[in-house]
Short mmCIF file of C-alpha atoms in Angstrom, two decimals:
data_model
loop_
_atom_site.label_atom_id
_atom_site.label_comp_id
_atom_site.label_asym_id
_atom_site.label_seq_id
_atom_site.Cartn_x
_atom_site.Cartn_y
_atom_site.Cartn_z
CA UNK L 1 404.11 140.74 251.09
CA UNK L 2 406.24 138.40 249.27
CA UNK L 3 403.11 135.85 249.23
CA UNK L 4 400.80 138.13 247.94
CA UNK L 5 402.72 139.07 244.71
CA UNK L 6 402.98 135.46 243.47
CA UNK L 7 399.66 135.01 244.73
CA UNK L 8 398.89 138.03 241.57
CA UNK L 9 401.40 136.82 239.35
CA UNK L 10 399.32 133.18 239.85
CA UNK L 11 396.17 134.97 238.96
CA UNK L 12 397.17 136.77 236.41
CA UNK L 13 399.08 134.28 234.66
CA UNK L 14 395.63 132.08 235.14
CA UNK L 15 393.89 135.03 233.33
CA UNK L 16 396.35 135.42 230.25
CA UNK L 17 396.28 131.44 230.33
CA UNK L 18 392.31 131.88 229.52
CA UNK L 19 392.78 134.53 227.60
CA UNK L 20 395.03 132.91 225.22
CA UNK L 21 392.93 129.58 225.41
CA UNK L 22 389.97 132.04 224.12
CA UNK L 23 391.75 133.23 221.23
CA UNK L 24 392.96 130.31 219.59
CA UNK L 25 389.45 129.10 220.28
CA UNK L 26 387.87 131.89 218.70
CA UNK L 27 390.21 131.67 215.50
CA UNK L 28 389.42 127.92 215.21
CA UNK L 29 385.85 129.23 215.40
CA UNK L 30 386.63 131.01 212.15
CA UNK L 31 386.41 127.91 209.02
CA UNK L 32 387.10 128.11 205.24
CA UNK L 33 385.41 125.75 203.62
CA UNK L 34 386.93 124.66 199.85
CA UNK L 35 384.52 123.78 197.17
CA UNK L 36 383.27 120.00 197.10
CA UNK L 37 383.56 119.82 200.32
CA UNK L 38 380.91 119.89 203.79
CA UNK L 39 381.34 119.91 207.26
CA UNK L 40 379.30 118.68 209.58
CA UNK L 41 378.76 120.90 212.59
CA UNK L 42 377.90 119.77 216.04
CA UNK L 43 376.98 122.08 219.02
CA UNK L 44 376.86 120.36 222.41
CA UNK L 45 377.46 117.18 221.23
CA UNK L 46 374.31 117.23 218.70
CA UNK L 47 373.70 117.36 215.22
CA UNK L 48 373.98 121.38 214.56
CA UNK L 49 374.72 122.16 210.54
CA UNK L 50 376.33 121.36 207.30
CA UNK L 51 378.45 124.13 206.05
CA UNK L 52 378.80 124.77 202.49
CA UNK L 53 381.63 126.17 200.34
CA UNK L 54 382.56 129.70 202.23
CA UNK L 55 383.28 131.63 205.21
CA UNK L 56 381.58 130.62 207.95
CA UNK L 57 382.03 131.61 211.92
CA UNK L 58 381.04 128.93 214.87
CA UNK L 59 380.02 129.54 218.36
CA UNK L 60 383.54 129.10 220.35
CA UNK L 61 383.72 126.43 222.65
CA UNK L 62 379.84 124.86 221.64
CA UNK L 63 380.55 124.35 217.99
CA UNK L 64 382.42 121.93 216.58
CA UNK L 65 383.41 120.43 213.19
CA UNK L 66 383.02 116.83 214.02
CA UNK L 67 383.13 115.49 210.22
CA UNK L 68 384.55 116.64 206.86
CA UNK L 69 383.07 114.90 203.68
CA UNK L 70 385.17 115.36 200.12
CA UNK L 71 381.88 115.76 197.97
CA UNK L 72 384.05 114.75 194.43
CA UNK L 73 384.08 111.25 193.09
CA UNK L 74 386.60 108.71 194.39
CA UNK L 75 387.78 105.69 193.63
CA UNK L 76 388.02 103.30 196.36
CA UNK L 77 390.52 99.60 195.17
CA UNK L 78 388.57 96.40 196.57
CA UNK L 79 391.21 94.10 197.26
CA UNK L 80 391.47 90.35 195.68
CA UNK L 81 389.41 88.19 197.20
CA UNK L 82 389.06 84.12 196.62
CA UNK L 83 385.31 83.17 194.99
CA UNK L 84 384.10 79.66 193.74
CA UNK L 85 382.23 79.48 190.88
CA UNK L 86 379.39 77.31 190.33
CA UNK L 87 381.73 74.00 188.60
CA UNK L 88 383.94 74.71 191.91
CA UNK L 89 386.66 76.99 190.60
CA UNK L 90 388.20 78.86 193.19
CA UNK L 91 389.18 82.35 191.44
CA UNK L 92 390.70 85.46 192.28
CA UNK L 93 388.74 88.39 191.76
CA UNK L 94 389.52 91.83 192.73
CA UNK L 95 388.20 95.28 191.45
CA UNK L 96 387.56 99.19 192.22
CA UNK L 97 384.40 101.30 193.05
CA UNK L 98 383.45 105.36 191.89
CA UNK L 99 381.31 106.94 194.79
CA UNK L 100 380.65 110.23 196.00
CA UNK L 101 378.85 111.19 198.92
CA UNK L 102 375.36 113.15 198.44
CA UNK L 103 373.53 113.38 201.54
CA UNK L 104 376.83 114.20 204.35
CA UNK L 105 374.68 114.20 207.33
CA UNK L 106 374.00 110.08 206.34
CA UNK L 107 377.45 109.72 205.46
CA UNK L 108 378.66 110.72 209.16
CA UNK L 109 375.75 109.16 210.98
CA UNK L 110 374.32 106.36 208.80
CA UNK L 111 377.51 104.24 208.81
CA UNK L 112 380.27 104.16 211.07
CA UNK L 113 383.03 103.70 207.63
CA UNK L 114 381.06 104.06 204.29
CA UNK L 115 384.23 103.06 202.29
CA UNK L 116 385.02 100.42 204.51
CA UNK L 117 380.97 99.41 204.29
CA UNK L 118 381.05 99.99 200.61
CA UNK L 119 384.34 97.46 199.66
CA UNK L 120 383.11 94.97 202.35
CA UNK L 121 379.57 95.11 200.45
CA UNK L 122 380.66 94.73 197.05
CA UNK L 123 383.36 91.32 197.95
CA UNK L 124 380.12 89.87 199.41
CA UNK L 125 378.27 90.68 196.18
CA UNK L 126 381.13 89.54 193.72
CA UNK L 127 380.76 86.46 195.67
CA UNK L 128 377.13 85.84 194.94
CA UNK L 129 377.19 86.23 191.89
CA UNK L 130 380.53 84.41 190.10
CA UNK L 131 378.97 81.19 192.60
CA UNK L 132 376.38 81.23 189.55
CA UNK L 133 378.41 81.29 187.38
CA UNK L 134 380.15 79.04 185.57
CA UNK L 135 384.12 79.55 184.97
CA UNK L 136 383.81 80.31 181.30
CA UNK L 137 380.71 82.79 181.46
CA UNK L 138 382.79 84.70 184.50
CA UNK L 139 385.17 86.11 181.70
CA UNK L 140 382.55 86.94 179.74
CA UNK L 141 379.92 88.17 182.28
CA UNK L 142 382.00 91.04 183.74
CA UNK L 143 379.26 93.57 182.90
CA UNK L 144 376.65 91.19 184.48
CA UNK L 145 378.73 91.24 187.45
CA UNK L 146 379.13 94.90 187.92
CA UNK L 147 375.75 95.76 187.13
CA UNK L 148 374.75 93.46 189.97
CA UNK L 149 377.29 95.01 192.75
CA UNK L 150 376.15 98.45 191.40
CA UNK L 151 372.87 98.06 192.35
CA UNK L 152 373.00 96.56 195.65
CA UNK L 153 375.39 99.45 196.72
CA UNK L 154 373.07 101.68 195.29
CA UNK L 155 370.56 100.27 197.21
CA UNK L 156 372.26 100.45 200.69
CA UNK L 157 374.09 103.89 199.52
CA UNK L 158 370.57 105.15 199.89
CA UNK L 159 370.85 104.75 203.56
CA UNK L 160 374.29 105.53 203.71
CA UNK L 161 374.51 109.18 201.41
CA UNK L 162 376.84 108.21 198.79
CA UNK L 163 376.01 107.43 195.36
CA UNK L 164 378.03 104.47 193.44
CA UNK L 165 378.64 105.56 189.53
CA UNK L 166 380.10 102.30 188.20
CA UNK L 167 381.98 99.01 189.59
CA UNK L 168 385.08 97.68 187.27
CA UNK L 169 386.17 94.22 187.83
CA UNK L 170 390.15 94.37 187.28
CA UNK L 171 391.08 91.25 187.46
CA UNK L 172 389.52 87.55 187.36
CA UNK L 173 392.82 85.10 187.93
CA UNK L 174 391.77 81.13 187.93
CA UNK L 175 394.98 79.03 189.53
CA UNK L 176 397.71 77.98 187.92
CA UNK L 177 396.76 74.75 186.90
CA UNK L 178 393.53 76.09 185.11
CA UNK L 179 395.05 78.44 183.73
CA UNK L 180 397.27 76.50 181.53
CA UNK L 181 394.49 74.03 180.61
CA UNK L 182 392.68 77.15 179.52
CA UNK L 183 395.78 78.05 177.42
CA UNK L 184 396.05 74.81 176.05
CA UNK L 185 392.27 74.65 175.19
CA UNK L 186 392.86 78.19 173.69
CA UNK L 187 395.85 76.98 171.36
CA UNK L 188 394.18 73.94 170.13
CA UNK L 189 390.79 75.98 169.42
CA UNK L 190 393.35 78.32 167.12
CA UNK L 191 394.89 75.14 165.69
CA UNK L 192 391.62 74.17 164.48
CA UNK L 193 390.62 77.26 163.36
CA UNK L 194 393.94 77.66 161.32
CA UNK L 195 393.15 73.87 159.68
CA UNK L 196 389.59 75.12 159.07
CA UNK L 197 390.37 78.63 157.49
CA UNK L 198 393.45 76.25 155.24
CA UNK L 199 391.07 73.53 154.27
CA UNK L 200 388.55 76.26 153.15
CA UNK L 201 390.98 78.51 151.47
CA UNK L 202 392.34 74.99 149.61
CA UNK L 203 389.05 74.44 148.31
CA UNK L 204 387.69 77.55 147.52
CA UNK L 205 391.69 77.70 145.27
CA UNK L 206 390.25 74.56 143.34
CA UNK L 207 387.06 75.85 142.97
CA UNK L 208 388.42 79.22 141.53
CA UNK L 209 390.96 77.50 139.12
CA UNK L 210 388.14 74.52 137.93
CA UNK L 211 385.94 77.78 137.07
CA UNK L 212 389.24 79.53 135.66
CA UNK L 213 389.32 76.79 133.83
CA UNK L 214 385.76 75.75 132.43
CA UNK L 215 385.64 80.02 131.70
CA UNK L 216 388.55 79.64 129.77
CA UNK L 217 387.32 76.53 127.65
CA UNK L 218 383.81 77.88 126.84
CA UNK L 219 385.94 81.28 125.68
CA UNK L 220 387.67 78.76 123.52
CA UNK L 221 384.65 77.24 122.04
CA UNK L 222 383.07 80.44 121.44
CA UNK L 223 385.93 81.63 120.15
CA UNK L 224 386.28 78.64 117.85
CA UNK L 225 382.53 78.61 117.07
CA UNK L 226 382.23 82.48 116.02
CA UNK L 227 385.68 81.91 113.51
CA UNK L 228 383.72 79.15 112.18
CA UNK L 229 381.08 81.17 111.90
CA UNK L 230 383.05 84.10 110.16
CA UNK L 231 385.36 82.14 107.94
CA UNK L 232 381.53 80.27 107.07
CA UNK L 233 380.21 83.81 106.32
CA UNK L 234 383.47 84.96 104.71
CA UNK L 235 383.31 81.75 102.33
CA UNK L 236 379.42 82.68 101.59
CA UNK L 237 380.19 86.08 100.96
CA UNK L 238 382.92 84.91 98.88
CA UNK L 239 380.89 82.56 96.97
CA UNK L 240 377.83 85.35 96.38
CA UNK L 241 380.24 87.89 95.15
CA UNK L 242 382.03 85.29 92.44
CA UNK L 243 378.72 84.38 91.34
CA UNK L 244 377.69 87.81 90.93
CA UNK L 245 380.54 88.83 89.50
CA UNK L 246 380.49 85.58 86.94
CA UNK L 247 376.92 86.51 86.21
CA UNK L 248 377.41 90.23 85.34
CA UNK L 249 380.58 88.78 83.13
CA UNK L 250 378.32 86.46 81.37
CA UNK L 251 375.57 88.70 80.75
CA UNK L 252 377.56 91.64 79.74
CA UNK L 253 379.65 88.83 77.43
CA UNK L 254 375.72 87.75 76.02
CA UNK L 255 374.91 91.37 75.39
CA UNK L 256 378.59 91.75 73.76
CA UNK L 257 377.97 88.35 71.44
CA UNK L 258 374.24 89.54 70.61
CA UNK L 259 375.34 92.86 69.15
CA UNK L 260 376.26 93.06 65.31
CA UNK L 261 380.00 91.86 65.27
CA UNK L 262 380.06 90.87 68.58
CA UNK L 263 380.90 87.47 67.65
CA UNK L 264 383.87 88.20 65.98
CA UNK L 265 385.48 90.68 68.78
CA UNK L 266 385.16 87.73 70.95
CA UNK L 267 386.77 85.39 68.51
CA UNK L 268 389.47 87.83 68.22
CA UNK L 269 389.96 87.54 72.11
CA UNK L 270 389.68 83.75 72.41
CA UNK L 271 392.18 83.54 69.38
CA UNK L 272 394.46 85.33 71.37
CA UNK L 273 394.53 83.77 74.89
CA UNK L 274 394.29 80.53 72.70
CA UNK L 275 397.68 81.57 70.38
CA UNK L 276 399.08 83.08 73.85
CA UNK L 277 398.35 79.53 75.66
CA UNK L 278 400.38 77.65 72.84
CA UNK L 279 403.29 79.94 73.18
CA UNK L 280 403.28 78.98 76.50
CA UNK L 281 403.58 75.19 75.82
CA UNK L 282 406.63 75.82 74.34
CA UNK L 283 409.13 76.97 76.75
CA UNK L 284 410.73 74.95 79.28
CA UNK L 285 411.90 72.12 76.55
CA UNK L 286 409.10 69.83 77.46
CA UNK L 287 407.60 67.78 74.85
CA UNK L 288 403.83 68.11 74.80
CA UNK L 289 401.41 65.50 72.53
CA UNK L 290 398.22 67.46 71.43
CA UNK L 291 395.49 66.14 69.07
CA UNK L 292 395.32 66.88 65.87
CA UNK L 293 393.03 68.96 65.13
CA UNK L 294 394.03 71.20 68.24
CA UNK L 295 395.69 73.78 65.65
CA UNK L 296 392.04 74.32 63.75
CA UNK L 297 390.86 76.89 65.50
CA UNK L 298 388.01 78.12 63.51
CA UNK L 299 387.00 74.48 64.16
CA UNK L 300 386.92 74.64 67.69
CA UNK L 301 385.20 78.21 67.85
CA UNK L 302 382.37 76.74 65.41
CA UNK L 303 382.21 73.96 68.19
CA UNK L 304 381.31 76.66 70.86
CA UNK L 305 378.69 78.34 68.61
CA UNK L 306 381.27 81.27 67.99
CA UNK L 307 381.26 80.87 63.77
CA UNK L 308 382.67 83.72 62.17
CA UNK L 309 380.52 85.80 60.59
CA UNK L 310 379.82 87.01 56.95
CA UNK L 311 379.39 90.50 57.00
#
C-alpha cells in the first residue's frame, strides 16, 4: 500500500515537473523584440526566421533564438598595432571603425565574429598601406589611409552583412628617438621661417621709409616749384597792375596838361610837393649843399616843358 502511494506521488511529481518545464518553455516562446534590433530564429537546428521589431510567439521546444543582432551603428576601437613604413620606420598606429549590420542572417552565418573579422581586417590593411608610405606623407595621408581600409571592409562586409560608414585613424606615434628629431626639424623649420618673415619685414620697413622719403621730397619740390610759380605770378600781376595803373595816371595827367589851364594846375601841384620837399630838408639839423639854381623853380618847370602860361 505504502509502495503504491510514493509510486503516485513519483508520477505525479514527474507530471507537475513537465508541466512546469512546459510553461516556462512556453513563456520563453513568447519574445519582444526592441527596435534596431533582429533575431535570428532557428527551428530544429536550421535556419527558420528573422524577427523584426514586435511581438512575436515561437513554436515551444522547436524554435529557438540562436542570434541577436543590434541593427544601430557602433563603434568598434582597433587596438595599436606596430607598421613600417616604406624608409623603415616602425610606427604605432591605432584607430576605430563605424559599422552596422544590414543583412543579419550573413552576420550570424557568414562569419564566425564580424567585429573580431572586421578589426583583424582593417590592422592588416593599415599595414599595407603606411608600408608605401613614406614617414612624412603618413601624417599627412590619413584620409588616403582610411579611404583604403574603408573599402576593403566594404568589400568583404558584403559577404559578411554589415556596412562600414567611415575608418578614423587616432593615433600615428613614431618612437622616441624620431620623434624628437621630428621636433627638432620642426623648431628649426620655425626658426627659419621667423628669420625669413624678419628679414622681409626689415626690408619691406626700408622700402616704405626710402618711398616715405622720396614722397616727401618730390612734395617739397612741388611745393617749392608752385610758390615759385605763385610769387612769379604774384610779381607779374604786380608788375601789370603798376603799369596799368602808371599808364591810366599818365594819360589822365596828358588829358589834364592838354586842357586850357591844365598846365598851370599841375605847376601848382609840383610847386607844392617841391616847397613841401625843401621843408623837409630842413629838420633834423643836417647841413645839405644844393646847386644854385635849385631855388628857381619856374626854371626847372620850363625845363620839363611845364612854362606857365599867359592867359
Amino acid at each position: 500500500m505504502i509502495a503504491g502511494i510514493n509510486t503516485d506521488l513519483i508520477v505525479l511529481g514527474i507530471w507537475g515537473l513537465i508541466f512546469a518545464i512546459f510553461i516556462i518553455k512556453l513563456f520563453q516562446s513568447i519574445r519582444l523584440v526592441p527596435t534596431k534590433s533582429a533575431y535570428i530564429v532557428e527551428r530544429l537546428g536550421k535556419y527558420h526566421s528573422t524577427l523584426d521589431a514586435g511581438f512575436h510567439a515561437l513554436v515551444p521546444f522547436v524554435d529557438k533564438v540562436s542570434y541577436i543582432h543590434d541593427l544601430k551603428e557602433e563603434t568598434i576601437d582597433v587596438p595599436p598595432q606596430e607598421c613600417f613604413s616604406s624608409d623603415e620606420v616602425n610606427v604605432e598606429v591605432d584607430g576605430v571603425i563605424y559599422i552596422s549590420v544590414v543583412d543579419p542572417v550573413k552576420a550570424s552565418y557568414g562569419v564566425t565574429d564580424y567585429r573580431y573579422a572586421a578589426i583583424q581586417l582593417a590592422q592588416t590593411t593599415t599595414r599595407s598601406v603606411i608600408g608605401t608610405l613614406d614617414l612624412d606623407r603618413t601624417f599627412e595621408e590619413r584620409d588616403v589611409i582610411s579611404a583604403k581600409v574603408v573599402e576593403v571592409l566594404d568589400q568583404a562586409g558584403a559577404m559578411w552583412g554589415i556596412r562600414v560608414h567611415r575608418y578614423e585613424i587616432k593615433n600615428i606615434t613614431p618612437p622616441e628617438t624620431v620623434k624628437n628629431a621630428m621636433e627638432m626639424q620642426v623648431n628649426a623649420e620655425r626658426e627659419r621661417r621667423a628669420l625669413l618673415a624678419k628679414s622681409e619685414g626689415d626690408k619691406q620697413s626700408k622700402i616704405n621709409r626710402s618711398e616715405g622719403v622720396k614722397a616727401e621730397m618730390i612734395n617739397l619740390s612741388e611745393g617749392e616749384m608752385q610758390k615759385r610759380i605763385n610769387e612769379a605770378e604774384g610779381k607779374g600781376e604786380e608788375i601789370l597792375t603798376i603799369a596799368k595803373a602808371t599808364a591810366e595816371s599818365i594819360e589822365r595827367m596828358a588829358t589834364v596838361i592838354a586842357a586850357p589851364g591844365g598846365k598851370n594846375v599841375v605847376r601848382m601841384q609840383l610847386g607844392a610837393q617841391y616847397l613841401k620837399q625843401l621843408d623837409g630838408l630842413s629838420s633834423g639839423g643836417s647841413r645839405v649843399v644844393l646847386p644854385g639854381n635849385m631855388m628857381d623853380f619856374a626854371h626847372w618847370m620850363d625845363s620839363i616843358g611845364l612854362e606857365e602860361s599867359k592867359s
